[in-house]
Coordinates of C-alpha atoms in Angstrom, one line a residue:
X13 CA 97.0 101.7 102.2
X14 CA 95.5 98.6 100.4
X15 CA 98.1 96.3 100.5
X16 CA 98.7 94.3 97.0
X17 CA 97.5 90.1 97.4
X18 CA 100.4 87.7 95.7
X19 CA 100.9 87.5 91.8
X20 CA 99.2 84.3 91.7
X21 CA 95.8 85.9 92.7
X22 CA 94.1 87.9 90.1
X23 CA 92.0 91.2 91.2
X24 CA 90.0 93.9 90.1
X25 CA 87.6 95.0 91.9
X26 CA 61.1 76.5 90.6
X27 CA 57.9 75.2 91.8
X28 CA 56.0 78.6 90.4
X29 CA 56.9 81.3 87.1
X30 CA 56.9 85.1 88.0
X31 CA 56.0 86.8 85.0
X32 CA 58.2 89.9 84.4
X33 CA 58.1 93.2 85.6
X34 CA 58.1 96.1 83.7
X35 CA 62.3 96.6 82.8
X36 CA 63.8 99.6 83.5
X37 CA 66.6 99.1 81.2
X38 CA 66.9 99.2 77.9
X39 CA 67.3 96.3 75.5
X40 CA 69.1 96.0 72.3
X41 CA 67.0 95.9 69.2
X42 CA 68.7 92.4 68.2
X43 CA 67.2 89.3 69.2
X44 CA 67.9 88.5 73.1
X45 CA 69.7 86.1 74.0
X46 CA 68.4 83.6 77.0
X47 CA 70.6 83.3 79.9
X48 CA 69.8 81.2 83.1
X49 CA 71.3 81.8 86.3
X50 CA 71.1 79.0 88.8
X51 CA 71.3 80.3 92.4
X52 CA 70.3 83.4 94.1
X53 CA 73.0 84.5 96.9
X54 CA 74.2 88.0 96.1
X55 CA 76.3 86.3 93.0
X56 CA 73.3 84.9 91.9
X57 CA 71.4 88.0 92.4
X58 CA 73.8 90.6 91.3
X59 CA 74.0 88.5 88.3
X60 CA 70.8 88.1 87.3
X61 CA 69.9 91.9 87.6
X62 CA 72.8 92.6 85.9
X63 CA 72.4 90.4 82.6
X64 CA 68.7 91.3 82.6
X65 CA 69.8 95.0 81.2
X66 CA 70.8 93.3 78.0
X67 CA 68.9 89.6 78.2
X68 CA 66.6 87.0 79.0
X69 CA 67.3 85.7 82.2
X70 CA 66.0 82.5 84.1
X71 CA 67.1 82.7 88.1
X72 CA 67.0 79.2 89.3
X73 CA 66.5 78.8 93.1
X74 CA 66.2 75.6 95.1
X75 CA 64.4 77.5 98.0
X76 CA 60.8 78.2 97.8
X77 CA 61.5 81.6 98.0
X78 CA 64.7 83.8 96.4
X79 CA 67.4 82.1 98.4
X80 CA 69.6 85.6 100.1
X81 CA 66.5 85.3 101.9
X82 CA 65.6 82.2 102.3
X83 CA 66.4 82.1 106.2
X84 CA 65.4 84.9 107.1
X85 CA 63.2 85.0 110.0
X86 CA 60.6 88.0 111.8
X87 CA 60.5 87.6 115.2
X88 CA 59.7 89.9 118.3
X89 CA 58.5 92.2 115.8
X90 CA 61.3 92.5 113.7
X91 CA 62.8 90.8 110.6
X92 CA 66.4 89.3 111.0
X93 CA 68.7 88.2 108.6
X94 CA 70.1 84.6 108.8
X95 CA 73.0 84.7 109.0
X96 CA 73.3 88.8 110.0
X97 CA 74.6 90.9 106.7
X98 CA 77.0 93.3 107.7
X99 CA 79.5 95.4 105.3
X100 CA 81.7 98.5 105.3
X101 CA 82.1 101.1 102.5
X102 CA 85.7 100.7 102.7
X103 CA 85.8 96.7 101.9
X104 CA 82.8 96.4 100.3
X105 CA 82.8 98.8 97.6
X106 CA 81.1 97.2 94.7
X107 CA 78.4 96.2 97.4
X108 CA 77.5 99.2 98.6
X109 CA 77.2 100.9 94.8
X110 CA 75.3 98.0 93.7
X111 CA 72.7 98.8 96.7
X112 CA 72.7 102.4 96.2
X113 CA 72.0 101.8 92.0
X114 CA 68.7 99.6 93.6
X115 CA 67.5 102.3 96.6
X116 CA 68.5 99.6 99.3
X117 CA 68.9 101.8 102.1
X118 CA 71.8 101.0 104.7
X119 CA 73.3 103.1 108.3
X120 CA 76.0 102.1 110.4
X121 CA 75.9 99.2 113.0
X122 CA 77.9 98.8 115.9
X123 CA 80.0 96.1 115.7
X124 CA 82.6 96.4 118.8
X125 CA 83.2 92.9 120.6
X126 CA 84.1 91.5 123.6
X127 CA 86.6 87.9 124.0
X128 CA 86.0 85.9 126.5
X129 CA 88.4 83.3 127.8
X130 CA 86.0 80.2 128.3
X131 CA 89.2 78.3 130.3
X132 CA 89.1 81.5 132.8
X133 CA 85.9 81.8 134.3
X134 CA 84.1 83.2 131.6
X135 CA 85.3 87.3 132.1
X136 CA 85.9 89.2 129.2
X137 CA 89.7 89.7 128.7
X138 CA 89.6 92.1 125.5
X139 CA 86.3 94.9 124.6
X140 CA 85.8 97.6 123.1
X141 CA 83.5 100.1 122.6
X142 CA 83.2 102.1 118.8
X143 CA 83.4 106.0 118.5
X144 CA 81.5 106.7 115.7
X145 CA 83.6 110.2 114.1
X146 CA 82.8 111.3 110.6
X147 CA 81.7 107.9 109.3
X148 CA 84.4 106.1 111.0
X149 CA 84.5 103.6 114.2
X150 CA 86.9 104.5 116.5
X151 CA 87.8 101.8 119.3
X152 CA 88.8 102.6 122.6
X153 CA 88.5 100.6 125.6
X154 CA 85.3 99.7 127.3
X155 CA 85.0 101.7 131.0
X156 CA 84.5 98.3 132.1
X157 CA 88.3 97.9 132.1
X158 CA 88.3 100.0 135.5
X159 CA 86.3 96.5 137.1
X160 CA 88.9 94.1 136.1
X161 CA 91.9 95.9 136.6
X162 CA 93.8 92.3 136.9
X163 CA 92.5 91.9 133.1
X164 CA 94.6 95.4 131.8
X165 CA 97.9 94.1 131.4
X166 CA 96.4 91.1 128.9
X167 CA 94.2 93.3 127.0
X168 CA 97.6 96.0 126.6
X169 CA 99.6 93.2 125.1
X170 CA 96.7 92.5 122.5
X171 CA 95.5 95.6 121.8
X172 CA 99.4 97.1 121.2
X173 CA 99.8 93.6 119.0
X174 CA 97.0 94.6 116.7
X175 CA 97.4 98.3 116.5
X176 CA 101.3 97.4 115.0
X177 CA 99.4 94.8 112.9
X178 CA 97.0 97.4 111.2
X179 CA 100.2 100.4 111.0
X180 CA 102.9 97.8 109.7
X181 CA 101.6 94.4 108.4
X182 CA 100.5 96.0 104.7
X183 CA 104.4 96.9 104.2
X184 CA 105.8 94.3 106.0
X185 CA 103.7 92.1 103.1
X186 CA 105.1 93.7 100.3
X187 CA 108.1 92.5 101.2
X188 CA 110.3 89.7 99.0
X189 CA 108.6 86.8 99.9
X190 CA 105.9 87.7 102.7
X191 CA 103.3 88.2 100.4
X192 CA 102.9 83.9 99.7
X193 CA 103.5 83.1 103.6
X194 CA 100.5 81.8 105.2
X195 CA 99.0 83.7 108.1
X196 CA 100.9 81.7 110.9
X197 CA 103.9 81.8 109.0
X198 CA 103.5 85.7 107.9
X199 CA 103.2 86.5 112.2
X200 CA 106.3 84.6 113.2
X201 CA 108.2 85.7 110.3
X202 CA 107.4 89.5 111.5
X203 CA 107.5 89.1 115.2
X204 CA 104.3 89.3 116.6
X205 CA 103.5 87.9 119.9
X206 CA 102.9 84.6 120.1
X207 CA 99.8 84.8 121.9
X208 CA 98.4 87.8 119.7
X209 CA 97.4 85.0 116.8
X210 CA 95.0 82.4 118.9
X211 CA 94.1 84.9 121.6
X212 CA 93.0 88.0 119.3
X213 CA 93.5 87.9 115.3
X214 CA 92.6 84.0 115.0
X215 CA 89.6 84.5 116.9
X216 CA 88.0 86.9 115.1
X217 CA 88.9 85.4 111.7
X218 CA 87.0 82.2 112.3
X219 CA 84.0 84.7 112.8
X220 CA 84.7 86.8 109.6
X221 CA 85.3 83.7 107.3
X222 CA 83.3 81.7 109.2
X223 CA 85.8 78.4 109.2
X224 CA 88.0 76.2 112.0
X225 CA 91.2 78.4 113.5
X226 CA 93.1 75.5 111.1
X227 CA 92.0 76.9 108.2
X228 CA 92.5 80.7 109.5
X229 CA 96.2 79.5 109.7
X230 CA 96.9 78.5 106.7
X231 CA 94.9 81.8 104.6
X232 CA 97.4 83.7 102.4
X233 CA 98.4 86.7 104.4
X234 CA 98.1 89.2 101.8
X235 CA 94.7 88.7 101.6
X236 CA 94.0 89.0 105.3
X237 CA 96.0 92.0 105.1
X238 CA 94.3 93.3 102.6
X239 CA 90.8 92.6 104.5
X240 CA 92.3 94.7 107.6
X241 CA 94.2 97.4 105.4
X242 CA 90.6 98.2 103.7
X243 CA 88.6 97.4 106.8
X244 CA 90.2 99.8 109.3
X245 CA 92.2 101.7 106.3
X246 CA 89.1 104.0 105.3
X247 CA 86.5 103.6 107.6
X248 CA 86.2 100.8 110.5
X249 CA 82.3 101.4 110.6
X250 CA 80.0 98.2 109.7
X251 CA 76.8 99.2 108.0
X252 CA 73.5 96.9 107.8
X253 CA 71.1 96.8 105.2
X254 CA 67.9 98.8 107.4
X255 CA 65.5 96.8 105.5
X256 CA 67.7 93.4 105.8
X257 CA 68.1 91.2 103.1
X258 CA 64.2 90.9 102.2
X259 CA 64.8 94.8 100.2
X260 CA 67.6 94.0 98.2
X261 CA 66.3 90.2 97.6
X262 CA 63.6 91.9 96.0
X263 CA 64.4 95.0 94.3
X264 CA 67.6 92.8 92.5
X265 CA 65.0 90.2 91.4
X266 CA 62.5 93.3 90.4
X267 CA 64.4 93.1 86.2
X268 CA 64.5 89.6 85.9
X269 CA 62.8 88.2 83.3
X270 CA 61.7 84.8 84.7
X271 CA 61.9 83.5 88.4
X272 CA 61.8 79.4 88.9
X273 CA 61.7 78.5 92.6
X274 CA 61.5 75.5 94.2
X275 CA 63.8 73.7 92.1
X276 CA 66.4 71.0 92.2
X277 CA 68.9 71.2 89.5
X278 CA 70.2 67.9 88.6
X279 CA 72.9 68.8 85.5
X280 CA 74.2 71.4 83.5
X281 CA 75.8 70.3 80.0
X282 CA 78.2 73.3 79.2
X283 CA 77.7 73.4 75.0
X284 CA 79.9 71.3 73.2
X285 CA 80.6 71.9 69.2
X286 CA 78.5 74.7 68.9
X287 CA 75.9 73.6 70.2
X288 CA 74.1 75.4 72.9
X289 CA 74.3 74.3 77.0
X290 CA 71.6 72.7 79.0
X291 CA 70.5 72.9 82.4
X292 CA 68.6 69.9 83.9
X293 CA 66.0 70.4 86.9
X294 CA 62.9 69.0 88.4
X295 CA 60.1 71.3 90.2
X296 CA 57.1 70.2 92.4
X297 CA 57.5 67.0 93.9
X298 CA 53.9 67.0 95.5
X299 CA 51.2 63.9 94.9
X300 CA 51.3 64.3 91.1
X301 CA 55.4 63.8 91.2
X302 CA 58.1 65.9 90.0
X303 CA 58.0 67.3 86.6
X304 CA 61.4 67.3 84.8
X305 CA 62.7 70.0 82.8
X306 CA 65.5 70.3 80.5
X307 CA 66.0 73.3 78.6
X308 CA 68.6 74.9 76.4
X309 CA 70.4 78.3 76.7
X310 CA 72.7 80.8 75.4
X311 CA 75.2 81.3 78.7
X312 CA 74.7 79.3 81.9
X313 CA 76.3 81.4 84.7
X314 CA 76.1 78.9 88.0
X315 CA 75.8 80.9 91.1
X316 CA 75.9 77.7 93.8
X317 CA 77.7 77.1 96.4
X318 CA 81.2 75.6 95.1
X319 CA 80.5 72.0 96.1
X320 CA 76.9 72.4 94.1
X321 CA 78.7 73.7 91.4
X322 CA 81.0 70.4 91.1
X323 CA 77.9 68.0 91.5
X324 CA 76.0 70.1 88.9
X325 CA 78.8 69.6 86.8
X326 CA 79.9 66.1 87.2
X327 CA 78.1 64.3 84.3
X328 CA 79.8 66.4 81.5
X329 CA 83.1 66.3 83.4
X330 CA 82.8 62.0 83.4
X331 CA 81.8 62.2 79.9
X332 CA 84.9 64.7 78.8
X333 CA 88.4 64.8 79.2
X334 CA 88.7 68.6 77.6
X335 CA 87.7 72.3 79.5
X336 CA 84.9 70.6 81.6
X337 CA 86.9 68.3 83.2
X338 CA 89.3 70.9 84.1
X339 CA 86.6 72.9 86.2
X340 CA 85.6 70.1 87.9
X341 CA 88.7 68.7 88.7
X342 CA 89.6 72.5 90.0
X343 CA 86.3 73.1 91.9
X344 CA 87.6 70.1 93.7
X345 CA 90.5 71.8 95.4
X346 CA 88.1 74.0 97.3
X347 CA 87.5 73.0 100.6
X348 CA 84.7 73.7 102.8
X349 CA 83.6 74.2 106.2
X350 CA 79.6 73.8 107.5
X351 CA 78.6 75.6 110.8
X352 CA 75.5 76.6 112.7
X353 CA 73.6 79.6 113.1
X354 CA 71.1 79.6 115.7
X355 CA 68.5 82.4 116.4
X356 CA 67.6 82.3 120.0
X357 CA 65.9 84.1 123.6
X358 CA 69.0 82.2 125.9
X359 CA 70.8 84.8 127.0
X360 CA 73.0 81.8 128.9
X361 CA 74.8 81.9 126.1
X362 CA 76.1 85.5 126.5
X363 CA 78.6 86.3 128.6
X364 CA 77.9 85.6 132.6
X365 CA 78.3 89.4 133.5
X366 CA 76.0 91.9 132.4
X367 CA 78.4 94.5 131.8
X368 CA 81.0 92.1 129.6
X369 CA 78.0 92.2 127.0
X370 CA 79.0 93.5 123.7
X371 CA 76.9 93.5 120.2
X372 CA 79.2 90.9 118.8
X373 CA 80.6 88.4 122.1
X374 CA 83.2 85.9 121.2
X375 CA 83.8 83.0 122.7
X376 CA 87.4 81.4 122.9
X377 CA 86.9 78.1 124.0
X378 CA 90.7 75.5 124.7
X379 CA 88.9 72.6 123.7
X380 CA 86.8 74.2 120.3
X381 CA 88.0 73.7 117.0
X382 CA 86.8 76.9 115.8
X383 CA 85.7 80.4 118.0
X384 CA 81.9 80.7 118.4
X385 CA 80.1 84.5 118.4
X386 CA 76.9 85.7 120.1
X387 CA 75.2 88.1 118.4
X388 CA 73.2 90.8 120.5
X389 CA 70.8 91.8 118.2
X390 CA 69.0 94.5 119.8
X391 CA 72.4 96.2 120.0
X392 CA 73.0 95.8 116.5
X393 CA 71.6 98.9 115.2
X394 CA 69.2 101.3 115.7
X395 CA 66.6 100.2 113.7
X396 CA 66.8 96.8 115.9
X397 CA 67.0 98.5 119.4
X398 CA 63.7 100.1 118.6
X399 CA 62.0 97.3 116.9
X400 CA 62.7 94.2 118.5
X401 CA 60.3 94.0 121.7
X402 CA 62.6 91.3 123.6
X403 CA 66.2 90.3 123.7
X404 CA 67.2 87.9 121.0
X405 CA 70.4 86.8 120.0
X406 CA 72.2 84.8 116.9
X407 CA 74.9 82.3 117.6
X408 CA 77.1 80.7 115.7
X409 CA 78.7 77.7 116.3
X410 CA 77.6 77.4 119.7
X411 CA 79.9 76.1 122.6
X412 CA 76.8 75.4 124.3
X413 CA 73.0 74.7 123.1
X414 CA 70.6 76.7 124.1
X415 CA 67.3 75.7 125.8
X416 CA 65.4 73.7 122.8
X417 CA 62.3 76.2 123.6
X418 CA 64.3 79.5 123.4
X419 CA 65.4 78.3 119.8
X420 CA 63.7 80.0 116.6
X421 CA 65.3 79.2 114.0
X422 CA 68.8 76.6 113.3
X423 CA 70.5 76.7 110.3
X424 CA 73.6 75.2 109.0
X425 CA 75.7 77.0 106.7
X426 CA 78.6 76.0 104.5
X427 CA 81.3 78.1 103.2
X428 CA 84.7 77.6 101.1
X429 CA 88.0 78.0 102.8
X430 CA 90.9 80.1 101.2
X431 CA 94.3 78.3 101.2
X432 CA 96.9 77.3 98.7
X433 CA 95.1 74.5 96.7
X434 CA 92.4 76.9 96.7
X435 CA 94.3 79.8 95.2
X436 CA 95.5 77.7 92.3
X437 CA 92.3 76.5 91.5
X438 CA 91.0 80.2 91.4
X439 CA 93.8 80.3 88.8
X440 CA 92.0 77.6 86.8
X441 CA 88.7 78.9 87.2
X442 CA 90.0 82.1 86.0
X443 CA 91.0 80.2 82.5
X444 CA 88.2 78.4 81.9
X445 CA 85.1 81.0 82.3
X446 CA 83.0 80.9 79.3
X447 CA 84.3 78.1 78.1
X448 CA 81.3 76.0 76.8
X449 CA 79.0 79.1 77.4
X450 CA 79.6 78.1 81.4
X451 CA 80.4 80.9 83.4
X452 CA 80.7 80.5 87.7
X453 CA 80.0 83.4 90.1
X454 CA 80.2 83.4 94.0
X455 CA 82.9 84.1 96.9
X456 CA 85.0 81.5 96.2
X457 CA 85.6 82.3 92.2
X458 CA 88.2 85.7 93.2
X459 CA 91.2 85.5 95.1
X460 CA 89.8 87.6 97.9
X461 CA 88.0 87.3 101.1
X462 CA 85.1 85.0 100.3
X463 CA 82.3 87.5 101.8
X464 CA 79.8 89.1 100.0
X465 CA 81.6 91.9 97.8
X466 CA 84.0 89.0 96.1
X467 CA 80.1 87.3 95.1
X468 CA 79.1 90.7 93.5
X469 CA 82.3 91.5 92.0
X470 CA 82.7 87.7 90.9
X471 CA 78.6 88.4 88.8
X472 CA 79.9 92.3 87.7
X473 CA 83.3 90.6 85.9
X474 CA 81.1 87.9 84.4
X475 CA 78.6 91.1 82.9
X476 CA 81.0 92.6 81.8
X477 CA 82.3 90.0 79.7
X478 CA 78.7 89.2 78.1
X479 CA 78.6 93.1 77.1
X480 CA 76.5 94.3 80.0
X481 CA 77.7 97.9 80.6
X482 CA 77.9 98.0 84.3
X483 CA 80.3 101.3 85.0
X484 CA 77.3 102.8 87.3
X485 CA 78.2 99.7 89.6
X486 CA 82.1 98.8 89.3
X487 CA 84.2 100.5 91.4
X488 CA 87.4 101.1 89.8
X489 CA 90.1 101.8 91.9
X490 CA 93.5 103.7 90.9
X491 CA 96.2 102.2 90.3
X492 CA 98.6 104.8 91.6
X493 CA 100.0 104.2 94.6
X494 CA 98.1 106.5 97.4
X495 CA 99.3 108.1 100.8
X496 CA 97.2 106.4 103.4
X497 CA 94.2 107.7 104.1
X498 CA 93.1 110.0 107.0
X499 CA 90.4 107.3 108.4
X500 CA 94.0 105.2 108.8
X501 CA 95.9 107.4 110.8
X502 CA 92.7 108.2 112.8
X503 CA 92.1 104.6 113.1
X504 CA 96.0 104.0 114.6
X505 CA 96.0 107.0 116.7
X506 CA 92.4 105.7 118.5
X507 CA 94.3 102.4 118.9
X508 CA 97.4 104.4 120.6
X509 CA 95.1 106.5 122.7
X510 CA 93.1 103.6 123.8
X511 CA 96.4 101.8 125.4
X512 CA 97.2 105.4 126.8
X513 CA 94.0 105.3 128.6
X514 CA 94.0 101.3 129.6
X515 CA 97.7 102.0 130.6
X516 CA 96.3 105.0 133.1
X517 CA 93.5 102.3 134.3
X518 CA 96.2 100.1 135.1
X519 CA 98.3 102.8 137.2
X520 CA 95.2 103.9 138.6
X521 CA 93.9 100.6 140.0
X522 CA 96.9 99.4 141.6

């Protein structure tokens, strides 16, 4: 059952010119009007390809190339995402409609883990391993369990801690008052364990939302919840683009009217008495010096990361005390977080024994301020296992570096964190769109998880608003309330079976 986020959060669900493709959709007889989307993330993307059904669009990118792609690297004969793109069908519904409407083929990927306890010696104390059955990831417990019998009783207590999370937490938020608790709060206002938060669920939350174990404290519940409740509700099965990100960069691009690349936006003026709005930005840069552009539009959707979006916007916010203040004073409640992602040969980095490896291998170090994860990607899929012609592996946030010559490619990322400030400045937000022909798109617009489906349902609610029909991509889900589904039960029951089997490890190794 999807459990329902708080009242307060709203939900549904250019250095060279590209001339344009041939458009597959149709355009109204009326003159078009010119739209300019500045950023190409999925929001940006989604965006773009969206408007283009009905208008002129100009995608803005500061990356020489279309930015969801922009890090992207081939190595040992394979191309690799930067950081890895994963999404399930049951969380990431718009997504996965949006990449079926484009031909953007995607499978499932194995995404089990394995915690390690730096502080311990560096053993695994919690892994899994996925059963895929009928679409859906089943976890039960690795068979390396049997090795490290004196590990069983610890990986019980967490695994029995999360299973009563993923049955009970979405009722125990719809309770009077759970539903605005932070996370902390929310587990020791419902008696969970003490050590089920830092050892298991906080963990793995710095890896999903990609921020400090502070800011996983203080999320909203409901919307953690809500991630689980859809995550392991329908289908606990991660799925990975087969082409990667380089496909769908392309085939969302593939309608848009006018690509600029290699561009550094400087300003954008939302209109102001009925005028139009301007977006400011320089291209080039090379002996001759940067040529300056400034060119008027219909809409200006900005598709940046939040703190981009603030700087962008901070010359008409100085020079105004009326709606573009107001977004720029609530884009500055957003907080954000910048981390690492390293694409590497060092398997030092994975765990020290062979058999603790896992696709995704945590790392829960007593002195980091956040977990760190090391990908396995040859394990990944298998589109990867067959490809890839040596072991490579993506960290983030490393506890250790790797050996500067295994390193291929080190990128920092920066994402927004979800807390209260944040929530009412989604509020805000939510107010102002289209105010001065300024509309904003990205994961930090919805009161959601900010992962990619909030970015592409964030650009389909801003279509939809400029009179794009986009019903062949929104998923609309009912609003009556539903029994929960089959993939939920089977999901608890492959939680309760795999502590009946751990628990007859235990008797059995004794």
């Amino acid at each position: 059952v999807r459990s329902t986020p708080p009242q307060h959060c709203f939900k549904t669900r250019a250095s060279g010119l590209m001339p344009r493709p041939a458009d597959p959709y149709p355009i109204n007889a009326e003159p078009q009007k010119r739209v300019a989307v500045i950023g190409s993330g999925i929001a940006g993307l989604t965006a773009a390809h969206l408007l283009s059904r009905r208008y002129h669009v100009t995608l803005i990118e500061r990356e020489e190339v279309l930015g969801m792609d922009a890090h992207s690297k081939t190595s040992h004969n394979a191309r690799m995402d930067i950081p890895l793109r994963v999404f399930s069908e049951s969380y990431y519904p718009n997504l996965c409609r949006l990449y079926r409407s484009i031909g953007v083929a995607f499978g499932t990927a194995d995404y089990s883990f394995s915690l390690v306890d730096d502080c311990r010696g560096g053993g695994a104390y919690f892994r899994y391993v996925n059963l895929l059955v009928r679409g859906l990831a089943l976890p039960l417990p690795s068979p390396t369990l049997l090795l490290a019998p004196q590990r069983l009783p610890r990986y019980l207590r967490l695994a029995y801690q999360f299973g009563r999370f993923l049955r009970s937490s979405p009722a125990q938020v719809a309770l009077p008052g759970m539903g605005d608790l932070c996370l902390e709060d929310f587990l020791a206002a419902n008696g969970y364990a003490q050590a089920f938060g830092p050892d298991l669920l906080y963990p793995m939350l710095s890896v999903v939302c990609t921020c400090s174990y502070a800011s996983v404290r203080t999320y909203p519940a409901a919307l953690i919840v809500d991630y689980f409740a859809g995550k392991y509700g329908l289908s606990g099965a991660q799925c990975r683009a087969h082409e990667g990100t380089r496909e769908a960069v392309a085939k969302l691009a593939q309608p848009v009217a006018r690509r600029v690349t290699g561009a550094t936006v400087r300003e954008v003026r939302p209109s102001q008495a009925g005028g139009r709005p301007h977006v400011e930005w320089s291209s080039g840069g090379g002996a001759d010096g940067a040529t300056s552009h400034r060119e008027a539009f219909d809409e200006v959707v900005v598709a940046t990361q939040v703190s981009a979006a603030r700087r962008l916007l901070r010359p008409a916010a100085e020079a105004s005390e009326g709606a573009d203040r107001e977004v720029y004073d609530a884009l500055g409640s957003f907080r954000c977080e910048r981390f690492r992602v390293l694409l590497h040969t060092d398997a030092s980095l994975m765990p020290a024994r062979r058999r603790d490896w896992s696709p995704l291998n945590l790392v829960v170090s007593p002195t980091g301020s956040a977990a760190s994860v090391t990908v396995w990607m040859n394990a990944i899929d298998e589109k990867l296992r067959q490809s890839l012609s040596a072991p490579v592996f993506q960290t983030w946030n490393p506890v250790t570096e790797p050996r500067p010559e295994a390193v291929e490619a080190d990128v920092a990322f920066e994402r927004p964190i979800v807390d209260p400030a944040a929530v009412r400045a989604m509020g805000k937000l939510a107010r102002c769109q289209g105010r001065g022909s300024l509309w904003l798109v990205g994961s930090y617009v919805r009161c959601s998880m900010p992962l990619l489906e909030n970015g592409v349902t964030s650009a389909i609610e801003v279509a939809k608003r400029l009179g794009v029909d986009v019903s062949d991509i929104e998923y609309v889900e009912s609003r009556q309330a539903k029994p929960q589904p089959a993939g939920g039960r089977l999901v608890w029951w492959a939680v309760a079976a795999a502590l009946a089997v751990a628990a007859v490890l235990a008797a059995a190794s004794r």
